[in-house]
Amino acid sequence: MQRIRLRYTKRGRLRFTSHRDFQRAFERALRRAEVPMAYSAGFTPHPKVSYANAAPTGTGSEAEYLEIQLTAHRDPETVRTLLDASLPDGLDVTDAVEAHTSGLADRLQASVWEIRLDGVAAEEAGSAVATFLAAEEVLVERRTKNGMRSFDARGAVAQLDVTSIHSDRPDSKACAILRLVVRHLTPAVRPDDVLSGLRVTADLAPPVPAAVTRLAQGLLDEETGTVTDPLAPDRDAATAVPTTAASTATVQSGASPATSGDGTA
């Protein structure tokens, strides 16, 4: 049994696809690409696919992750290429590694989000961010399947700042770009919850809906606010395997790895 971990995107209009829509599209892509999938047992077998922390519907993403289980060994890059060609434009498979470690979901500790606020000036956004960060607690409400729920949107925010201003629109209106680093806690705090918090604390209300994109997710360095690649441990483990195997073979043959064939160093 081989496990392959994939990174994929949700771009353009495809950001409006739900997680269930993506699941259906991905399973069709698996069939088109003829990936030798492992299936669950029971009366209705399903391909063994593990999804991790999917982005909310309506948000774009450059860093979604999943894991598939195969019944036969395949080159991860070949699988990536075939699946990418079998998915619609906007759902792009950008990276693939063979799983050599456990706990991919556990490594998704935080996300980096870009929030584009059209019609909001830099000064206004900066003032609202400062007010939000100065608060010890920012209570917001979100409707759930069990009704309205109130929770703190401030505690999950590791970093929030105004990174740049874009005036590339034809009407030259102001546009503030926020960079948000948010921890994955329970209950989950989403970018729209932080926007609700900015409205509650500083009365920041963009004239048009914000455009939100996840740029990264992975392990969080609390000191720097950096979010690292969750597939890096698998890549590191893959490069260590040949070295370990070679060392074992040398020991079993009785030869010293530090000497040449004539016995000299």
PDB file of C-alpha atoms in Angstrom:
ATOM      1  CA  MET A   1       0.000   0.000   0.000  1.00  0.00           C
ATOM      2  CA  GLN A   2       1.427   3.375  -1.033  1.00  0.00           C
ATOM      3  CA  ARG A   3       0.294   6.754   0.312  1.00  0.00           C
ATOM      4  CA  ILE A   4       0.735   9.950  -1.722  1.00  0.00           C
ATOM      5  CA  ARG A   5       0.104  13.440  -0.368  1.00  0.00           C
ATOM      6  CA  LEU A   6      -1.043  16.174  -2.738  1.00  0.00           C
ATOM      7  CA  ARG A   7      -1.236  19.950  -2.639  1.00  0.00           C
ATOM      8  CA  TYR A   8      -3.912  21.577  -4.801  1.00  0.00           C
ATOM      9  CA  THR A   9      -5.450  24.973  -5.459  1.00  0.00           C
ATOM     10  CA  LYS A  10      -8.871  26.618  -5.779  1.00  0.00           C
ATOM     11  CA  ARG A  11      -8.527  29.550  -8.162  1.00  0.00           C
ATOM     12  CA  GLY A  12     -10.791  31.939 -10.048  1.00  0.00           C
ATOM     13  CA  ARG A  13     -14.432  30.910 -10.240  1.00  0.00           C
ATOM     14  CA  LEU A  14     -13.605  27.509  -8.752  1.00  0.00           C
ATOM     15  CA  ARG A  15     -13.278  29.170  -5.338  1.00  0.00           C
ATOM     16  CA  PHE A  16     -17.090  28.980  -5.199  1.00  0.00           C
ATOM     17  CA  THR A  17     -17.081  25.169  -5.324  1.00  0.00           C
ATOM     18  CA  SER A  18     -18.013  23.491  -2.076  1.00  0.00           C
ATOM     19  CA  HIS A  19     -15.892  20.784  -0.503  1.00  0.00           C
ATOM     20  CA  ARG A  20     -18.436  18.179  -1.634  1.00  0.00           C
ATOM     21  CA  ASP A  21     -18.232  19.514  -5.204  1.00  0.00           C
ATOM     22  CA  PHE A  22     -14.461  19.132  -5.096  1.00  0.00           C
ATOM     23  CA  GLN A  23     -14.737  15.590  -3.748  1.00  0.00           C
ATOM     24  CA  ARG A  24     -16.907  14.569  -6.686  1.00  0.00           C
ATOM     25  CA  ALA A  25     -14.596  16.250  -9.209  1.00  0.00           C
ATOM     26  CA  PHE A  26     -11.524  14.656  -7.630  1.00  0.00           C
ATOM     27  CA  GLU A  27     -12.981  11.142  -7.635  1.00  0.00           C
ATOM     28  CA  ARG A  28     -13.831  11.528 -11.325  1.00  0.00           C
ATOM     29  CA  ALA A  29     -10.249  12.693 -11.939  1.00  0.00           C
ATOM     30  CA  LEU A  30      -8.926   9.589 -10.174  1.00  0.00           C
ATOM     31  CA  ARG A  31     -10.915   7.399 -12.564  1.00  0.00           C
ATOM     32  CA  ARG A  32      -9.836   9.347 -15.655  1.00  0.00           C
ATOM     33  CA  ALA A  33      -6.194   9.221 -14.611  1.00  0.00           C
ATOM     34  CA  GLU A  34      -6.509   5.461 -13.910  1.00  0.00           C
ATOM     35  CA  VAL A  35      -4.866   5.796 -10.510  1.00  0.00           C
ATOM     36  CA  PRO A  36      -4.807   2.334  -8.816  1.00  0.00           C
ATOM     37  CA  MET A  37      -6.801   3.442  -5.780  1.00  0.00           C
ATOM     38  CA  ALA A  38      -7.369   1.446  -2.617  1.00  0.00           C
ATOM     39  CA  TYR A  39     -11.055   1.239  -1.623  1.00  0.00           C
ATOM     40  CA  SER A  40     -12.878   0.968   1.673  1.00  0.00           C
ATOM     41  CA  ALA A  41     -14.730  -2.204   2.602  1.00  0.00           C
ATOM     42  CA  GLY A  42     -18.505  -2.599   2.875  1.00  0.00           C
ATOM     43  CA  PHE A  43     -21.519  -2.419   0.569  1.00  0.00           C
ATOM     44  CA  THR A  44     -20.567   0.994  -0.880  1.00  0.00           C
ATOM     45  CA  PRO A  45     -16.765   1.091  -1.273  1.00  0.00           C
ATOM     46  CA  HIS A  46     -15.183   4.514  -1.636  1.00  0.00           C
ATOM     47  CA  PRO A  47     -11.658   5.438  -2.722  1.00  0.00           C
ATOM     48  CA  LYS A  48      -9.392   5.961   0.269  1.00  0.00           C
ATOM     49  CA  VAL A  49      -8.900   9.725   0.209  1.00  0.00           C
ATOM     50  CA  SER A  50      -8.192  11.751   3.362  1.00  0.00           C
ATOM     51  CA  TYR A  51      -9.029  15.453   3.140  1.00  0.00           C
ATOM     52  CA  ALA A  52      -7.498  17.937   5.576  1.00  0.00           C
ATOM     53  CA  ASN A  53      -8.910  21.306   6.655  1.00  0.00           C
ATOM     54  CA  ALA A  54     -10.666  22.384   3.463  1.00  0.00           C
ATOM     55  CA  ALA A  55     -11.050  26.119   2.788  1.00  0.00           C
ATOM     56  CA  PRO A  56     -14.542  27.625   3.190  1.00  0.00           C
ATOM     57  CA  THR A  57     -16.716  27.928   0.091  1.00  0.00           C
ATOM     58  CA  GLY A  58     -16.125  31.249  -1.650  1.00  0.00           C
ATOM     59  CA  THR A  59     -12.481  31.593  -0.666  1.00  0.00           C
ATOM     60  CA  GLY A  60      -9.568  30.909  -2.977  1.00  0.00           C
ATOM     61  CA  SER A  61      -6.608  28.809  -1.930  1.00  0.00           C
ATOM     62  CA  GLU A  62      -3.072  28.043  -3.014  1.00  0.00           C
ATOM     63  CA  ALA A  63      -2.546  25.440  -0.281  1.00  0.00           C
ATOM     64  CA  GLU A  64      -5.126  22.663   0.091  1.00  0.00           C
ATOM     65  CA  TYR A  65      -3.961  19.171   1.037  1.00  0.00           C
ATOM     66  CA  LEU A  66      -5.161  15.585   0.798  1.00  0.00           C
ATOM     67  CA  GLU A  67      -3.774  12.051   0.929  1.00  0.00           C
ATOM     68  CA  ILE A  68      -4.612   9.069  -1.285  1.00  0.00           C
ATOM     69  CA  GLN A  69      -3.873   5.361  -0.813  1.00  0.00           C
ATOM     70  CA  LEU A  70      -2.814   3.244  -3.785  1.00  0.00           C
ATOM     71  CA  THR A  71      -2.740  -0.518  -4.272  1.00  0.00           C
ATOM     72  CA  ALA A  72       0.307  -0.335  -6.571  1.00  0.00           C
ATOM     73  CA  HIS A  73       3.397   1.845  -6.449  1.00  0.00           C
ATOM     74  CA  ARG A  74       3.402   4.919  -8.697  1.00  0.00           C
ATOM     75  CA  ASP A  75       5.772   7.865  -9.115  1.00  0.00           C
ATOM     76  CA  PRO A  76       4.214  10.798  -7.192  1.00  0.00           C
ATOM     77  CA  GLU A  77       5.080  13.334  -9.898  1.00  0.00           C
ATOM     78  CA  THR A  78       3.452  11.150 -12.562  1.00  0.00           C
ATOM     79  CA  VAL A  79       0.299  10.889 -10.452  1.00  0.00           C
ATOM     80  CA  ARG A  80       0.330  14.661  -9.936  1.00  0.00           C
ATOM     81  CA  THR A  81       0.617  15.344 -13.666  1.00  0.00           C
ATOM     82  CA  LEU A  82      -2.189  12.931 -14.572  1.00  0.00           C
ATOM     83  CA  LEU A  83      -4.562  14.285 -11.918  1.00  0.00           C
ATOM     84  CA  ASP A  84      -3.793  17.895 -12.805  1.00  0.00           C
ATOM     85  CA  ALA A  85      -4.671  17.183 -16.433  1.00  0.00           C
ATOM     86  CA  SER A  86      -7.910  15.460 -15.370  1.00  0.00           C
ATOM     87  CA  LEU A  87      -9.214  18.329 -13.210  1.00  0.00           C
ATOM     88  CA  PRO A  88     -10.781  21.579 -14.481  1.00  0.00           C
ATOM     89  CA  ASP A  89      -8.677  24.731 -14.682  1.00  0.00           C
ATOM     90  CA  GLY A  90      -8.607  26.356 -11.274  1.00  0.00           C
ATOM     91  CA  LEU A  91      -8.401  23.038  -9.427  1.00  0.00           C
ATOM     92  CA  ASP A  92      -4.686  22.527  -9.994  1.00  0.00           C
ATOM     93  CA  VAL A  93      -2.527  19.848  -8.361  1.00  0.00           C
ATOM     94  CA  THR A  94       0.758  21.641  -7.689  1.00  0.00           C
ATOM     95  CA  ASP A  95       2.785  19.229  -5.539  1.00  0.00           C
ATOM     96  CA  ALA A  96       2.971  15.523  -4.673  1.00  0.00           C
ATOM     97  CA  VAL A  97       5.152  13.492  -2.315  1.00  0.00           C
ATOM     98  CA  GLU A  98       5.122   9.914  -1.100  1.00  0.00           C
ATOM     99  CA  ALA A  99       4.116   9.773   2.555  1.00  0.00           C
ATOM    100  CA  HIS A 100       7.014   8.651   4.761  1.00  0.00           C
ATOM    101  CA  THR A 101       5.695  10.161   8.002  1.00  0.00           C
ATOM    102  CA  SER A 102       2.425  10.207   9.921  1.00  0.00           C
ATOM    103  CA  GLY A 103       0.211  13.053  11.044  1.00  0.00           C
ATOM    104  CA  LEU A 104      -0.247  15.323   8.032  1.00  0.00           C
ATOM    105  CA  ALA A 105      -3.395  16.821   9.565  1.00  0.00           C
ATOM    106  CA  ASP A 106      -1.519  17.483  12.824  1.00  0.00           C
ATOM    107  CA  ARG A 107       1.012  19.600  10.917  1.00  0.00           C
ATOM    108  CA  LEU A 108      -1.705  21.924   9.618  1.00  0.00           C
ATOM    109  CA  GLN A 109      -1.529  24.185  12.660  1.00  0.00           C
ATOM    110  CA  ALA A 110      -2.142  27.557  11.024  1.00  0.00           C
ATOM    111  CA  SER A 111      -3.032  29.304   7.771  1.00  0.00           C
ATOM    112  CA  VAL A 112      -1.795  32.419   6.013  1.00  0.00           C
ATOM    113  CA  TRP A 113      -4.609  34.364   4.354  1.00  0.00           C
ATOM    114  CA  GLU A 114      -4.613  37.347   1.995  1.00  0.00           C
ATOM    115  CA  ILE A 115      -7.668  39.574   2.337  1.00  0.00           C
ATOM    116  CA  ARG A 116      -8.256  42.179  -0.370  1.00  0.00           C
ATOM    117  CA  LEU A 117     -10.416  45.091   0.717  1.00  0.00           C
ATOM    118  CA  ASP A 118     -11.468  47.103  -2.331  1.00  0.00           C
ATOM    119  CA  GLY A 119     -12.508  50.640  -1.539  1.00  0.00           C
ATOM    120  CA  VAL A 120     -10.665  50.723   1.813  1.00  0.00           C
ATOM    121  CA  ALA A 121      -7.714  53.099   2.279  1.00  0.00           C
ATOM    122  CA  ALA A 122      -4.468  51.976   3.920  1.00  0.00           C
ATOM    123  CA  GLU A 123      -4.838  54.370   6.841  1.00  0.00           C
ATOM    124  CA  GLU A 124      -8.362  53.178   7.610  1.00  0.00           C
ATOM    125  CA  ALA A 125      -7.348  49.511   7.418  1.00  0.00           C
ATOM    126  CA  GLY A 126      -4.219  50.085   9.532  1.00  0.00           C
ATOM    127  CA  SER A 127      -6.199  51.868  12.248  1.00  0.00           C
ATOM    128  CA  ALA A 128      -8.810  49.096  12.345  1.00  0.00           C
ATOM    129  CA  VAL A 129      -6.121  46.395  12.559  1.00  0.00           C
ATOM    130  CA  ALA A 130      -4.392  48.200  15.442  1.00  0.00           C
ATOM    131  CA  THR A 131      -7.676  48.448  17.354  1.00  0.00           C
ATOM    132  CA  PHE A 132      -8.450  44.766  16.751  1.00  0.00           C
ATOM    133  CA  LEU A 133      -4.996  43.615  17.899  1.00  0.00           C
ATOM    134  CA  ALA A 134      -5.148  45.794  21.020  1.00  0.00           C
ATOM    135  CA  ALA A 135      -8.288  44.033  22.219  1.00  0.00           C
ATOM    136  CA  GLU A 136      -7.909  41.103  24.603  1.00  0.00           C
ATOM    137  CA  GLU A 137     -11.077  39.500  23.261  1.00  0.00           C
ATOM    138  CA  VAL A 138     -13.252  40.132  20.211  1.00  0.00           C
ATOM    139  CA  LEU A 139     -16.582  38.337  20.351  1.00  0.00           C
ATOM    140  CA  VAL A 140     -18.295  37.627  17.041  1.00  0.00           C
ATOM    141  CA  GLU A 141     -21.314  35.560  16.056  1.00  0.00           C
ATOM    142  CA  ARG A 142     -21.659  32.951  13.346  1.00  0.00           C
ATOM    143  CA  ARG A 143     -24.693  30.938  12.335  1.00  0.00           C
ATOM    144  CA  THR A 144     -24.132  27.175  12.662  1.00  0.00           C
ATOM    145  CA  LYS A 145     -26.387  24.172  12.163  1.00  0.00           C
ATOM    146  CA  ASN A 146     -27.278  24.496  15.847  1.00  0.00           C
ATOM    147  CA  GLY A 147     -28.111  28.195  15.591  1.00  0.00           C
ATOM    148  CA  MET A 148     -26.112  31.334  16.314  1.00  0.00           C
ATOM    149  CA  ARG A 149     -22.836  30.833  18.160  1.00  0.00           C
ATOM    150  CA  SER A 150     -20.664  33.462  19.839  1.00  0.00           C
ATOM    151  CA  PHE A 151     -16.874  33.007  20.140  1.00  0.00           C
ATOM    152  CA  ASP A 152     -13.607  34.934  20.383  1.00  0.00           C
ATOM    153  CA  ALA A 153     -12.038  35.833  17.013  1.00  0.00           C
ATOM    154  CA  ARG A 154      -8.979  37.533  18.560  1.00  0.00           C
ATOM    155  CA  GLY A 155      -7.344  34.598  20.352  1.00  0.00           C
ATOM    156  CA  ALA A 156      -6.683  32.606  17.169  1.00  0.00           C
ATOM    157  CA  VAL A 157      -4.972  35.488  15.325  1.00  0.00           C
ATOM    158  CA  ALA A 158      -1.184  35.138  15.417  1.00  0.00           C
ATOM    159  CA  GLN A 159      -0.501  38.022  13.031  1.00  0.00           C
ATOM    160  CA  LEU A 160      -2.516  40.646  11.161  1.00  0.00           C
ATOM    161  CA  ASP A 161      -1.117  43.574   9.209  1.00  0.00           C
ATOM    162  CA  VAL A 162      -1.596  45.716   6.123  1.00  0.00           C
ATOM    163  CA  THR A 163       0.964  44.530   3.600  1.00  0.00           C
ATOM    164  CA  SER A 164       0.387  46.724   0.548  1.00  0.00           C
ATOM    165  CA  ILE A 165      -1.918  49.013  -1.370  1.00  0.00           C
ATOM    166  CA  HIS A 166      -2.984  48.283  -4.925  1.00  0.00           C
ATOM    167  CA  SER A 167      -4.336  50.940  -7.264  1.00  0.00           C
ATOM    168  CA  ASP A 168      -4.464  48.783 -10.387  1.00  0.00           C
ATOM    169  CA  ARG A 169      -8.217  49.139 -10.822  1.00  0.00           C
ATOM    170  CA  PRO A 170      -9.447  51.322 -13.729  1.00  0.00           C
ATOM    171  CA  ASP A 171     -11.203  53.681 -11.313  1.00  0.00           C
ATOM    172  CA  SER A 172      -8.022  53.972  -9.171  1.00  0.00           C
ATOM    173  CA  LYS A 173      -9.973  53.382  -5.974  1.00  0.00           C
ATOM    174  CA  ALA A 174      -8.073  52.502  -2.813  1.00  0.00           C
ATOM    175  CA  CYS A 175      -7.511  48.847  -2.007  1.00  0.00           C
ATOM    176  CA  ALA A 176      -5.936  47.576   1.204  1.00  0.00           C
ATOM    177  CA  ILE A 177      -4.370  44.114   1.354  1.00  0.00           C
ATOM    178  CA  LEU A 178      -4.361  42.388   4.729  1.00  0.00           C
ATOM    179  CA  ARG A 179      -2.077  39.488   5.627  1.00  0.00           C
ATOM    180  CA  LEU A 180      -3.645  37.272   8.288  1.00  0.00           C
ATOM    181  CA  VAL A 181      -2.001  34.363  10.112  1.00  0.00           C
ATOM    182  CA  VAL A 182      -4.588  32.420  12.094  1.00  0.00           C
ATOM    183  CA  ARG A 183      -4.154  29.362  14.289  1.00  0.00           C
ATOM    184  CA  HIS A 184      -6.377  26.345  13.698  1.00  0.00           C
ATOM    185  CA  LEU A 185      -8.298  26.168  16.956  1.00  0.00           C
ATOM    186  CA  THR A 186     -11.710  24.886  18.021  1.00  0.00           C
ATOM    187  CA  PRO A 187     -14.026  26.476  17.116  1.00  0.00           C
ATOM    188  CA  ALA A 188     -12.256  27.344  13.874  1.00  0.00           C
ATOM    189  CA  VAL A 189     -11.754  31.064  13.252  1.00  0.00           C
ATOM    190  CA  ARG A 190     -12.158  31.924   9.566  1.00  0.00           C
ATOM    191  CA  PRO A 191     -11.189  35.086   7.677  1.00  0.00           C
ATOM    192  CA  ASP A 192     -14.812  36.257   7.613  1.00  0.00           C
ATOM    193  CA  ASP A 193     -14.862  35.985  11.422  1.00  0.00           C
ATOM    194  CA  VAL A 194     -11.840  38.295  11.599  1.00  0.00           C
ATOM    195  CA  LEU A 195     -13.582  40.701   9.225  1.00  0.00           C
ATOM    196  CA  SER A 196     -16.603  40.609  11.539  1.00  0.00           C
ATOM    197  CA  GLY A 197     -14.222  41.382  14.415  1.00  0.00           C
ATOM    198  CA  LEU A 198     -12.808  44.385  12.547  1.00  0.00           C
ATOM    199  CA  ARG A 199     -16.356  45.629  12.046  1.00  0.00           C
ATOM    200  CA  VAL A 200     -17.208  45.132  15.740  1.00  0.00           C
ATOM    201  CA  THR A 201     -14.076  46.799  17.132  1.00  0.00           C
ATOM    202  CA  ALA A 202     -13.375  49.520  14.552  1.00  0.00           C
ATOM    203  CA  ASP A 203     -16.519  49.786  12.409  1.00  0.00           C
ATOM    204  CA  LEU A 204     -14.554  48.698   9.327  1.00  0.00           C
ATOM    205  CA  ALA A 205     -17.092  47.836   6.623  1.00  0.00           C
ATOM    206  CA  PRO A 206     -15.698  47.409   3.076  1.00  0.00           C
ATOM    207  CA  PRO A 207     -18.115  48.667   0.390  1.00  0.00           C
ATOM    208  CA  VAL A 208     -17.753  45.386  -1.553  1.00  0.00           C
ATOM    209  CA  PRO A 209     -17.218  41.806  -0.323  1.00  0.00           C
ATOM    210  CA  ALA A 210     -13.595  40.993   0.499  1.00  0.00           C
ATOM    211  CA  ALA A 211     -11.625  38.703  -1.807  1.00  0.00           C
ATOM    212  CA  VAL A 212      -9.976  36.062   0.380  1.00  0.00           C
ATOM    213  CA  THR A 213      -7.205  33.620  -0.596  1.00  0.00           C
ATOM    214  CA  ARG A 214      -5.322  31.098   1.517  1.00  0.00           C
ATOM    215  CA  LEU A 215      -1.628  31.360   0.663  1.00  0.00           C
ATOM    216  CA  ALA A 216      -0.207  28.641   2.938  1.00  0.00           C
ATOM    217  CA  GLN A 217      -0.958  26.305   5.806  1.00  0.00           C
ATOM    218  CA  GLY A 218       1.313  24.188   7.957  1.00  0.00           C
ATOM    219  CA  LEU A 219       3.401  24.348  11.124  1.00  0.00           C
ATOM    220  CA  LEU A 220       3.473  27.755  12.834  1.00  0.00           C
ATOM    221  CA  ASP A 221       6.606  29.460  14.140  1.00  0.00           C
ATOM    222  CA  GLU A 222       5.140  31.630  16.904  1.00  0.00           C
ATOM    223  CA  GLU A 223       8.153  33.989  17.021  1.00  0.00           C
ATOM    224  CA  THR A 224       8.266  34.885  13.326  1.00  0.00           C
ATOM    225  CA  GLY A 225       4.681  34.144  12.268  1.00  0.00           C
ATOM    226  CA  THR A 226       6.060  31.900   9.517  1.00  0.00           C
ATOM    227  CA  VAL A 227       3.972  28.950   8.344  1.00  0.00           C
ATOM    228  CA  THR A 228       6.143  26.126   6.966  1.00  0.00           C
ATOM    229  CA  ASP A 229       5.485  23.557   4.225  1.00  0.00           C
ATOM    230  CA  PRO A 230       3.720  20.518   5.755  1.00  0.00           C
ATOM    231  CA  LEU A 231       5.094  18.220   3.020  1.00  0.00           C
ATOM    232  CA  ALA A 232       8.739  19.036   3.851  1.00  0.00           C
ATOM    233  CA  PRO A 233       9.113  16.221   6.452  1.00  0.00           C
ATOM    234  CA  ASP A 234       8.088  13.658   3.816  1.00  0.00           C
ATOM    235  CA  ARG A 235      10.600  15.053   1.316  1.00  0.00           C
ATOM    236  CA  ASP A 236      13.325  15.000   3.976  1.00  0.00           C
ATOM    237  CA  ALA A 237      12.459  11.415   4.942  1.00  0.00           C
ATOM    238  CA  ALA A 238      12.530  10.339   1.281  1.00  0.00           C
ATOM    239  CA  THR A 239      16.083  11.636   0.819  1.00  0.00           C
ATOM    240  CA  ALA A 240      17.204   9.915   4.024  1.00  0.00           C
ATOM    241  CA  VAL A 241      15.915   6.472   2.989  1.00  0.00           C
ATOM    242  CA  PRO A 242      18.572   5.719   0.307  1.00  0.00           C
ATOM    243  CA  THR A 243      21.376   6.766   2.673  1.00  0.00           C
ATOM    244  CA  THR A 244      20.091   4.516   5.430  1.00  0.00           C
ATOM    245  CA  ALA A 245      19.675   1.605   3.023  1.00  0.00           C
ATOM    246  CA  ALA A 246      23.212   2.053   1.684  1.00  0.00           C
ATOM    247  CA  SER A 247      24.670   2.151   5.189  1.00  0.00           C
ATOM    248  CA  THR A 248      22.829  -1.039   6.149  1.00  0.00           C
ATOM    249  CA  ALA A 249      24.079  -2.833   3.040  1.00  0.00           C
ATOM    250  CA  THR A 250      27.665  -1.767   3.798  1.00  0.00           C
ATOM    251  CA  VAL A 251      27.501  -3.030   7.372  1.00  0.00           C
ATOM    252  CA  GLN A 252      26.020  -6.358   6.270  1.00  0.00           C
ATOM    253  CA  SER A 253      28.818  -6.827   3.714  1.00  0.00           C
ATOM    254  CA  GLY A 254      31.465  -6.272   6.396  1.00  0.00           C
ATOM    255  CA  ALA A 255      33.049  -3.290   4.670  1.00  0.00           C
ATOM    256  CA  SER A 256      33.777   0.024   6.330  1.00  0.00           C
ATOM    257  CA  PRO A 257      32.132   3.059   4.662  1.00  0.00           C
ATOM    258  CA  ALA A 258      35.251   5.131   5.488  1.00  0.00           C
ATOM    259  CA  THR A 259      37.752   2.934   3.637  1.00  0.00           C
ATOM    260  CA  SER A 260      38.435   2.133   0.016  1.00  0.00           C
ATOM    261  CA  GLY A 261      38.921  -1.276  -1.527  1.00  0.00           C
ATOM    262  CA  ASP A 262      42.684  -1.373  -0.826  1.00  0.00           C
ATOM    263  CA  GLY A 263      42.227  -0.761   2.896  1.00  0.00           C
ATOM    264  CA  THR A 264      43.521   2.825   2.893  1.00  0.00           C
ATOM    265  CA  ALA A 265      41.533   5.811   4.078  1.00  0.00           C
TER     266      ALA A 265
END
